[in-house]
Amino acid sequence: MKVIEHIKQAKETIFSFEILPPLKGQNIRDIYNTIDPLMEFKPPFVNVTYHREEVVYKRLNNGLLEQKVVRKRPGTVGICAALQNRYKIDAVPHILCGGFSREDTENALIDLDFLGIENVLALRGDSIKGETYFVAEKNGHTFACDLVGQISDMNKGIYLDEELKNNTPTNFCIGVAGYPEKHFEAPSINNDVQNTLKKVQQGAEYIVTQLFFDNTRFFEYVEKCRQVGISVPIIPGIKPIATKRHLSLLPHRFHVDIPDELVKSVVNCRDNEQVREVGVEWAIQQCKELKEAGVPVLHFYSMGKVDNIQTIAKAVF
Ligand code: FAD
């Protein structure tokens, strides 16, 4: 079933979360062990992230550097199929512009369609190491709105090969990303919101936001979206702080602010065990307020760890 249908049918806020495919060489049982404790909160859908190739450099005996392209976390499509089969819930694979030509995208979508996967989260992806800016694959998409456009075309039976006739339309529900604190490359929040509007105009049916720690930023963002005519559901993304290192890592990686009150509490913690308690408590208060405000879904970023999400979900759902 489509995410948008789950949202329409729900009588109260839905619990959902995202998982990362395991590192290459690990077992799918690691994923099941991650997910099992969260199933008591009845998530109707689970997102599975997609990870591009990375460029690593290996020093050779002669002192020269050898460039190697590696995929550390393959398997998004396989995991989605396995999750749907095992838990009878909907899987939402993330699909990227980065690393994909239009042809690759079409073929990936055909695979997903054949596997009975009806949802995708369409993203641009980040630049890879060594590139300052995002560079599209040859004959690939530069912005997520163009990827959304391709998926919407396939939903109308329009494939890349114009000579194909009587094509079966796919039936994907398309989600996209939104940034309450602005995407880091955008010149202004208003410009970024306009670009998000383009994704909706191309066929996106809901938005999942980047993680944030200050609900005011989320509420203001929703307001801005509504003002420009974005009427689709906007799902807040939640990530509890769990270590002192997160104070520098999360702003660096996700370009978000951490409120002073939270920073102070984390800094004053004796150890990471205490930080975890502070982070969980902050997220619980965030979630309670968001739920009270009637958000359709609370979407949790697991980053491979779920015990704190379990504690939060117990307090909120
Ligand atoms: P876009 O919507 O294309 O926006 C990128 C930038 O371009 C923005 O600054 C925007 O304002 C601008 N822009 C957009 N359209 C236009 C246009 N038509 N003209 C001019 N400027 C434009 N990354 C992964 O690699 N794997 C994942 O699984 C993954 N999952 C994510 C899940 C969520 C919920 C979120 C919020 C992010 C996720 N990301 C993931 C990160 C994401 O790929 C990056 O944030 C990326 O830099 C931007 O992706 P986007 O889809 O928002 O891009």
Coordinates of C-alpha atoms and ligand atoms in Angstrom, one line a residue:
M1 CA 0.0 0.0 0.0
K2 CA 1.1 3.5 -0.7
V3 CA 2.5 5.8 2.1
I4 CA -0.1 8.4 1.1
E5 CA -2.9 5.9 1.6
H6 CA -1.5 4.9 5.0
I7 CA -1.5 8.6 6.0
K8 CA -5.1 9.1 4.7
Q9 CA -6.3 6.1 6.6
A10 CA -4.6 6.7 9.9
K11 CA -6.6 8.0 12.8
E12 CA -3.6 9.3 14.6
T13 CA 0.1 10.0 14.1
I14 CA 2.0 7.1 12.5
F15 CA 5.3 5.7 13.7
S16 CA 7.9 5.1 11.0
F17 CA 11.7 4.9 10.8
E18 CA 14.6 4.5 8.3
I19 CA 17.3 1.9 8.3
L20 CA 20.6 1.7 6.5
P21 CA 21.6 -1.4 4.5
P22 CA 24.2 -3.4 6.5
L23 CA 27.9 -2.9 5.5
K24 CA 29.0 -5.2 2.8
G25 CA 29.9 -8.6 4.3
Q26 CA 27.3 -8.3 7.1
N27 CA 24.2 -10.4 7.3
I28 CA 20.5 -9.4 6.7
R29 CA 19.8 -10.8 10.2
D30 CA 21.5 -7.6 11.5
I31 CA 18.7 -5.7 9.9
Y32 CA 16.0 -8.0 11.4
N33 CA 17.6 -7.6 14.8
T34 CA 17.4 -3.9 14.4
I35 CA 13.8 -3.9 13.3
D36 CA 12.3 -6.6 15.5
P37 CA 12.2 -4.4 18.7
L38 CA 10.4 -1.6 16.8
M39 CA 7.6 -3.8 15.4
E40 CA 5.5 -3.4 18.5
F41 CA 4.8 0.2 17.5
K42 CA 3.3 -1.1 14.2
P43 CA 5.1 1.0 11.6
P44 CA 3.0 0.7 8.4
F45 CA 6.2 1.4 6.3
V46 CA 9.9 1.5 6.8
N47 CA 12.4 3.5 4.7
V48 CA 15.7 1.9 3.4
T49 CA 18.4 4.4 2.5
Y50 CA 20.6 4.1 -0.6
H51 CA 24.3 4.6 -0.5
R52 CA 26.4 5.7 -3.5
E53 CA 29.7 4.4 -4.4
E54 CA 32.7 6.0 -2.6
V55 CA 36.1 6.7 -4.0
V56 CA 39.0 5.4 -1.7
Y57 CA 42.7 5.7 -2.3
K58 CA 45.1 2.8 -1.5
R59 CA 48.8 3.5 -1.2
L60 CA 50.8 1.1 -3.4
N61 CA 54.3 -0.3 -2.6
N62 CA 55.8 2.1 -5.1
G63 CA 54.3 5.1 -3.2
L64 CA 51.7 5.8 -5.8
L65 CA 48.0 6.0 -4.9
E66 CA 45.5 3.7 -6.5
Q67 CA 41.9 4.9 -6.8
K68 CA 39.2 2.4 -6.0
V69 CA 35.5 2.8 -6.3
V70 CA 33.6 0.9 -3.6
R71 CA 30.0 0.4 -2.5
K72 CA 30.0 -0.1 1.2
R73 CA 26.3 -0.6 1.7
P74 CA 24.7 -2.3 -1.3
G75 CA 21.4 -4.1 -1.2
T76 CA 18.7 -1.5 -0.8
V77 CA 16.3 -3.2 -3.3
G78 CA 16.9 -6.7 -1.9
I79 CA 16.3 -5.5 1.7
C80 CA 13.1 -3.8 0.7
A81 CA 11.8 -7.0 -0.9
A82 CA 12.9 -9.1 2.2
L83 CA 11.2 -6.6 4.6
Q84 CA 7.9 -6.7 2.7
N85 CA 8.0 -10.4 2.7
R86 CA 9.0 -11.0 6.3
Y87 CA 7.0 -8.2 8.1
K88 CA 4.1 -7.7 5.7
I89 CA 4.7 -3.9 5.8
D90 CA 5.6 -1.5 3.1
A91 CA 9.2 -0.7 2.3
V92 CA 10.2 2.6 0.9
P93 CA 13.5 2.4 -1.0
H94 CA 15.4 5.7 -1.4
I95 CA 16.5 6.3 -5.0
L96 CA 19.1 8.8 -6.1
C97 CA 20.0 10.9 -9.0
G98 CA 23.6 10.5 -8.2
G99 CA 25.3 7.6 -9.9
F100 CA 22.3 6.8 -12.1
S101 CA 21.6 7.6 -15.7
R102 CA 18.0 7.9 -16.8
E103 CA 18.2 4.4 -18.2
D104 CA 19.6 3.0 -14.9
T105 CA 16.7 4.7 -13.1
E106 CA 14.2 3.3 -15.4
N107 CA 15.6 -0.2 -15.0
A108 CA 15.7 0.1 -11.2
L109 CA 12.1 1.3 -11.1
I110 CA 11.1 -1.7 -13.3
D111 CA 12.8 -4.0 -10.7
L112 CA 10.9 -2.3 -7.8
D113 CA 7.6 -2.5 -9.7
F114 CA 8.1 -6.2 -10.4
L115 CA 8.9 -6.8 -6.7
G116 CA 5.6 -5.2 -5.7
I117 CA 7.2 -2.2 -4.1
E118 CA 4.8 0.8 -4.5
N119 CA 6.8 3.5 -2.8
V120 CA 10.0 5.4 -3.4
L121 CA 11.7 8.4 -1.8
A122 CA 13.3 10.4 -4.6
L123 CA 16.5 12.2 -3.8
R124 CA 19.4 13.9 -5.5
G125 CA 22.1 12.5 -3.3
D126 CA 25.2 14.3 -2.2
S127 CA 28.5 14.9 -4.1
I128 CA 31.0 12.1 -3.7
K129 CA 34.3 12.6 -2.0
G130 CA 36.6 14.7 -4.1
E131 CA 33.8 16.6 -5.8
T132 CA 32.9 20.1 -4.4
Y133 CA 29.5 20.1 -6.0
F134 CA 27.1 17.4 -7.0
V135 CA 27.8 16.1 -10.5
A136 CA 25.1 14.3 -12.3
E137 CA 25.8 11.0 -14.1
K138 CA 26.1 11.2 -17.9
N139 CA 22.4 11.4 -19.0
G140 CA 21.3 11.5 -15.4
H141 CA 19.3 14.0 -13.4
T142 CA 20.8 17.1 -11.8
F143 CA 17.9 17.8 -9.4
A144 CA 15.5 15.6 -7.5
C145 CA 12.5 17.3 -9.3
D146 CA 13.7 15.8 -12.6
L147 CA 13.9 12.4 -11.0
V148 CA 10.3 12.8 -9.7
G149 CA 9.3 13.8 -13.2
Q150 CA 10.7 10.6 -14.7
I151 CA 8.9 8.5 -12.1
S152 CA 5.7 10.4 -12.7
D153 CA 6.1 9.7 -16.4
M154 CA 6.5 6.0 -15.8
N155 CA 3.3 6.2 -13.6
K156 CA 1.6 7.4 -16.8
G157 CA 3.2 4.6 -18.9
I158 CA 5.8 6.9 -20.5
Y159 CA 9.1 5.1 -20.7
L160 CA 12.4 6.5 -22.2
D161 CA 12.0 4.6 -25.4
E162 CA 9.4 6.5 -27.3
E163 CA 8.8 3.7 -29.7
L164 CA 7.4 1.4 -26.9
K165 CA 3.6 1.2 -27.2
N166 CA 0.9 0.0 -24.8
N167 CA 3.2 0.2 -21.8
T168 CA 2.0 -0.8 -18.4
P169 CA 2.0 2.3 -16.1
T170 CA 3.9 1.9 -12.8
N171 CA 2.1 2.9 -9.7
F172 CA 4.6 4.5 -7.4
C173 CA 3.8 6.9 -4.5
I174 CA 6.7 9.4 -4.5
G175 CA 8.1 11.1 -1.4
V176 CA 10.8 13.8 -1.4
A177 CA 13.1 15.5 1.1
G178 CA 12.5 18.9 2.7
Y179 CA 14.8 21.1 4.9
P180 CA 13.3 23.1 7.7
E181 CA 16.7 24.8 8.2
K182 CA 17.3 25.1 4.4
H183 CA 19.3 22.8 2.2
F184 CA 22.9 23.9 2.6
E185 CA 23.4 24.7 -1.1
A186 CA 20.3 26.9 -1.4
P187 CA 20.9 30.6 -1.3
S188 CA 17.8 31.2 0.9
I189 CA 15.1 29.2 2.6
N190 CA 12.5 30.8 0.3
N191 CA 14.5 29.7 -2.7
D192 CA 14.8 26.2 -1.3
V193 CA 11.0 26.0 -0.6
Q194 CA 10.3 27.1 -4.2
N195 CA 12.5 24.2 -5.3
T196 CA 10.6 21.9 -3.1
L197 CA 7.4 23.1 -4.7
K198 CA 8.9 22.0 -8.1
K199 CA 9.2 18.5 -6.7
V200 CA 5.5 18.5 -5.7
Q201 CA 4.5 20.0 -9.1
Q202 CA 6.3 17.1 -10.7
G203 CA 4.3 14.6 -8.7
A204 CA 5.7 14.2 -5.2
E205 CA 2.9 13.2 -2.8
Y206 CA 4.5 13.9 0.6
I207 CA 7.7 15.4 2.1
V208 CA 10.0 14.0 4.8
T209 CA 12.1 16.6 6.5
Q210 CA 15.8 16.6 7.4
L211 CA 16.3 16.0 11.1
F212 CA 15.9 19.0 13.4
F213 CA 16.0 19.7 17.2
D214 CA 13.8 22.8 17.4
N215 CA 10.2 22.3 16.6
T216 CA 9.7 26.0 15.9
R217 CA 11.9 25.6 12.8
F218 CA 9.6 22.8 11.6
F219 CA 6.4 24.7 12.2
E220 CA 7.8 27.8 10.4
Y221 CA 8.9 25.6 7.5
V222 CA 5.4 24.0 7.2
E223 CA 3.9 27.5 7.2
K224 CA 6.3 28.6 4.4
C225 CA 5.4 25.6 2.3
R226 CA 1.7 26.2 2.8
Q227 CA 2.2 29.8 1.7
V228 CA 3.7 28.9 -1.6
G229 CA 0.9 26.3 -2.3
I230 CA 2.6 23.0 -1.1
S231 CA -0.4 21.2 0.3
V232 CA 1.0 17.6 0.6
P233 CA 1.7 16.0 4.0
I234 CA 5.0 17.1 5.6
I235 CA 6.6 14.4 7.9
P236 CA 9.0 15.5 10.5
G237 CA 12.3 13.6 10.8
I238 CA 13.6 13.0 14.3
K239 CA 17.1 11.9 15.5
P240 CA 17.9 11.7 19.2
I241 CA 21.4 12.9 20.2
A242 CA 23.3 9.9 21.7
T243 CA 26.9 11.0 22.1
K244 CA 28.9 14.1 22.8
R245 CA 30.4 13.7 19.4
H246 CA 27.0 14.3 17.8
L247 CA 27.3 18.0 18.9
S248 CA 29.8 18.6 16.1
L249 CA 29.0 15.7 13.8
L250 CA 25.2 16.4 13.3
P251 CA 25.6 20.1 12.4
H252 CA 28.5 19.2 10.1
R253 CA 26.8 16.4 8.3
F254 CA 23.2 17.6 8.2
H255 CA 23.6 21.4 8.4
V256 CA 21.3 21.9 11.4
D257 CA 21.4 24.0 14.5
I258 CA 21.3 22.5 18.0
P259 CA 19.4 24.7 20.5
D260 CA 21.7 26.2 23.2
E261 CA 19.6 24.5 26.0
L262 CA 20.3 21.1 24.5
V263 CA 24.0 21.9 23.8
K264 CA 24.4 23.0 27.5
S265 CA 22.7 19.8 28.8
V266 CA 24.9 17.6 26.6
V267 CA 28.1 19.4 27.5
N268 CA 27.3 19.0 31.2
C269 CA 26.8 15.2 30.9
R270 CA 29.3 13.0 32.7
D271 CA 29.4 10.4 30.0
N272 CA 27.6 9.2 26.9
E273 CA 25.2 7.2 29.0
Q274 CA 23.9 10.4 30.4
V275 CA 24.0 12.1 26.9
R276 CA 21.7 9.3 25.7
E277 CA 19.2 10.1 28.5
V278 CA 19.3 13.8 27.7
G279 CA 18.9 13.1 23.9
V280 CA 16.0 10.7 24.5
E281 CA 14.2 13.1 26.8
W282 CA 14.6 16.0 24.3
A283 CA 13.2 13.8 21.5
I284 CA 10.3 12.7 23.6
Q285 CA 9.3 16.3 24.3
Q286 CA 9.8 17.2 20.6
C287 CA 7.6 14.2 19.5
K288 CA 4.9 14.9 22.1
E289 CA 4.6 18.5 20.8
L290 CA 4.6 17.4 17.2
K291 CA 2.0 14.7 17.8
E292 CA -0.1 17.3 19.6
A293 CA 0.1 19.5 16.6
G294 CA -1.2 16.7 14.5
V295 CA 1.7 15.7 12.3
P296 CA 0.8 12.7 10.1
V297 CA 3.9 10.6 10.9
L298 CA 6.9 10.8 13.2
H299 CA 9.8 9.5 11.2
F300 CA 12.9 8.4 13.0
Y301 CA 16.5 8.3 11.7
S302 CA 18.0 5.2 13.2
M303 CA 21.6 5.5 11.9
G304 CA 21.9 1.8 12.8
K305 CA 20.9 2.2 16.5
V306 CA 17.3 1.6 17.7
D307 CA 17.3 1.2 21.4
N308 CA 16.8 4.9 22.0
I309 CA 14.1 5.0 19.3
Q310 CA 12.3 2.2 21.2
T311 CA 12.4 4.2 24.4
I312 CA 11.1 7.3 22.7
A313 CA 8.3 5.4 20.9
K314 CA 7.3 3.8 24.2
A315 CA 6.8 7.2 25.7
V316 CA 5.0 8.7 22.7
F317 CA 2.9 6.0 21.1
Ligands
FAD1 P1 17.2 18.5 -4.5 O1 15.7 18.7 -4.2 O2 17.5 18.3 -5.9 O3 17.9 19.9 -4.0 C1 19.3 20.0 -3.9 C2 19.7 21.5 -4.0 O4 19.4 22.0 -5.3 C3 18.9 22.3 -3.0 O5 19.8 23.4 -2.6 C4 17.8 22.9 -3.8 O6 17.3 24.2 -3.3 C5 18.4 23.1 -5.2 N1 17.5 22.8 -6.3 C6 16.5 21.8 -6.4 N2 15.9 21.9 -7.6 C7 16.4 22.9 -8.2 C8 16.1 23.5 -9.5 N3 15.2 23.0 -10.3 N4 16.9 24.6 -9.9 C9 17.8 25.1 -9.1 N5 18.1 24.6 -7.9 C10 17.4 23.5 -7.4 N6 21.2 10.8 0.7 C11 21.7 9.6 0.2 O7 22.7 9.6 -0.4 N7 21.0 8.5 0.4 C12 19.8 8.5 1.1 O8 19.2 7.4 1.3 C13 19.3 9.7 1.6 N8 18.1 9.8 2.3 C14 17.6 11.0 2.7 C15 16.4 11.1 3.3 C16 15.9 12.3 3.7 C17 14.5 12.4 4.4 C18 16.6 13.5 3.6 C19 16.1 14.8 4.1 C20 17.9 13.5 2.9 C21 18.4 12.2 2.5 N9 19.6 12.1 1.8 C22 20.1 10.9 1.4 C23 20.4 13.3 1.6 C24 20.1 14.1 0.3 O9 20.5 13.2 -0.8 C25 20.9 15.4 0.3 O10 20.4 16.2 1.3 C26 21.1 16.1 -1.1 O11 22.1 17.0 -0.9 C27 19.9 16.8 -1.6 O12 18.9 15.9 -2.0 P2 17.5 16.5 -2.4 O13 16.7 15.3 -2.9 O14 16.9 17.3 -1.4 O15 17.9 17.4 -3.7

